[in-house]
Amino acid sequence: MATSSAKPTPLLKDELDIVIPTIRNLDFLEMWRPFFEQYHLIIVQDGDPSRTIRVPDGFDYELFNRNDINKILGPKASCISFKDSACRCFGYLVSKKKYIFTIDDDCFVAKDPSGKDINALEQHIKNLLTPSTPHFFNTLYDPYREGADFVRGYPFSLREGVPTAVSHGLWLNIPDYDAPTQLVKPRERNTRYVDAVMTVPKGTLFPMCGMNLAFDRELIGPAMYFGLMGDGQPIGRYDDMWAGWCVKVICDHLGLGVKTGLPYIWHSKASNPFVNLKKEYNGIFWQERAIPFFQSLAIPKDCTTVQKCYRALADQVKTKLGEVDPYFIKLADAMVTWIEAWDEVNYPGGKPAKQSNGTSKSK
Amino acid sequence: MATSSAKPTPLLKDELDIVIPTIRNLDFLEMWRPFFEQYHLIIVQDGDPSRTIRVPDGFDYELFNRNDINKILGPKASCISFKDSACRCFGYLVSKKKYIFTIDDDCFVAKDPSGKDINALEQHIKNLLTPSTPHFFNTLYDPYREGADFVRGYPFSLREGVPTAVSHGLWLNIPDYDAPTQLVKPRERNTRYVDAVMTVPKGTLFPMCGMNLAFDRELIGPAMYFGLMGDGQPIGRYDDMWAGWCVKVICDHLGLGVKTGLPYIWHSKASNPFVNLKKEYNGIFWQERAIPFFQSLAIPKDCTTVQKCYRALADQVKTKLGEVDPYFIKLADAMVTWIEAWDEVNYPGGKPAKQSNGTSKSK
């Protein structure tokens, strides 16, 4: 670890919520019990709200179904996707904590090469509590990690780093492939444990997967909108990608860092590639236009908050990507609705946020 | 590995030279024998030319001392550093091969986590023969590697990648730290084997270490100039860094890739931090000005060859960094001399290069 940085607190209590989108019973939590039990869970139930989701005993959670979302956001609930895991961002909006960890319900505890269970959450917290280095590449990876540092030739003026807004974790077993790659390589499994965390450099976009993701809600929360996907929309499975592109350009603009690498989770099963192809189809075309748009995007200098950046981004999405497909005009409007909803729930009349209205259950 | 790419040839004969700068007997080659013996070595003897360098039997090599360099380059020999490992770039200039691997004489064969000897050269060749992906970050690292691919959300139009010009390898045991870090952390050893190769994204500079480095001489050779260091110069230990900054901006301009990560070598001993501090002292200040210079550099569009790019770069070094210190004016002139020498040796009268005049020894 670089000598300039303090040792990070291994774990935070009362500062982090775990957000889980789901349509089924959460038996997968049993395996996570030693790591998650001390935290508050925000469960966003997708699909039929009349269905009962079973949560193992002993967890402290709130569960929000579609009726709750509609009740809390009113007409602004239109910005929250239905029948798509993009609905998870509702959990980010109603959380009152500084940090969010979000995980899919088909992700289990992975083992490191020594056979030890990986505490994914602890690694995410380490990543978030140490700075990022987006302005120059460090060849020995995260310089703030124990046993590592900045290498010869790394400018000293850049060694303080910048605050870390996002920690993007990876997946052993089933890799996060698109439908075409799933179809072509049905048997491919990720067995390579790469013992590294690194900063995605400034000016570089990356594919952000929502399966195993943590972020600093105070620094970047309002940009973590997962878009309009699923029911009634011409696209799916681009929710986290969209959020990742938006988040990255705003982090670059505001001088915040994005890390990727450790921790790994064990991704248990591949989703259906045929279903996925249908969801991804439009996105495969549209991203070829969206990526150059994000790569050349200029956020005005006077945008000094995430909200201002996000509104400026929504404007440009409407103008420039609206030409690609009318979907982007609808999406741009939803981005504005999302920001309004975020501010309404989090700063009602400028006061601290009120208590949420989901189904609560404390241990 | 991505399905679009062919499996790389594991090893190339007659297409690669190994360049070793040294002032001592090359006993370290014994350990590398199984991996190096089939290749031609270019040994650049630094310091006193009357000293005899012992090379273990069985290696095919040429050795160039200062007298040879002066004889071959004439007055243009002034661009080749003396009493500094920067002299190694003379070896790149006189090579007739497509690929160069350069290694320091205190670097030994490392072992992978399974205890197997690492064939560093083979990994470098794999890196160079598969494309790079500088335009978008792939979270599962090198997508062309076996068991890996592009992840969901990676634009399909970018999956062909770009030709790889540079493969930058890393070091176990003694990390490549600057003098201040060496002084502060004298006991730090790199024990972390990170099983990854990745592309340094476009627009991002990195600290290129010359200890364990391979490159495609045809693609980027003329930019691999290690500057004016050592004897008679106000700076040392920035030779590879300088080359790295120049190479990276030219690769970015020409659409070429730079990879870093595997392979590891075992770096046996730390150099003296007090001596290093004296060498690095000016560089520590100057790089704070040089980095912003390289980050904001614009190479004119009509520079379509490495030589043209390098001359344009030398112009700007003279104009803009010349203000920082007169050393950069001298360096800019040496950069032009280097390009002239490169073209003179490699394309005398536009014809194929003539045989070199070093001391030759074939097995």
PDB file of C-alpha atoms in Angstrom, chain B residues 1 44 66 122 141 149 174 227 234 259 313 331 341 349:
ATOM      1  CA  MET B   1      -9.693 -16.461 -26.762  1.00  0.00           C
ATOM      2  CA  VAL B  44      25.407  -3.617 -26.092  1.00  0.00           C
ATOM      3  CA  ARG B  66      31.423   2.027 -27.549  1.00  0.00           C
ATOM      4  CA  GLU B 122       6.923 -16.978 -25.403  1.00  0.00           C
ATOM      5  CA  TYR B 141      -8.616  -8.401 -19.538  1.00  0.00           C
ATOM      6  CA  ASP B 149     -13.446 -13.029 -24.572  1.00  0.00           C
ATOM      7  CA  ILE B 174      12.263  -6.381  -6.598  1.00  0.00           C
ATOM      8  CA  GLY B 227      17.128   9.409 -24.909  1.00  0.00           C
ATOM      9  CA  PRO B 234      21.864  15.835 -16.012  1.00  0.00           C
ATOM     10  CA  LYS B 259      -0.067  -4.267 -23.696  1.00  0.00           C
ATOM     11  CA  LEU B 313       7.346  15.159 -31.600  1.00  0.00           C
ATOM     12  CA  LEU B 331      17.366  15.936 -26.280  1.00  0.00           C
ATOM     13  CA  ALA B 341      20.845   7.278 -37.789  1.00  0.00           C
ATOM     14  CA  GLY B 349      20.142   4.761 -50.064  1.00  0.00           C
TER      15      GLY B 349
END
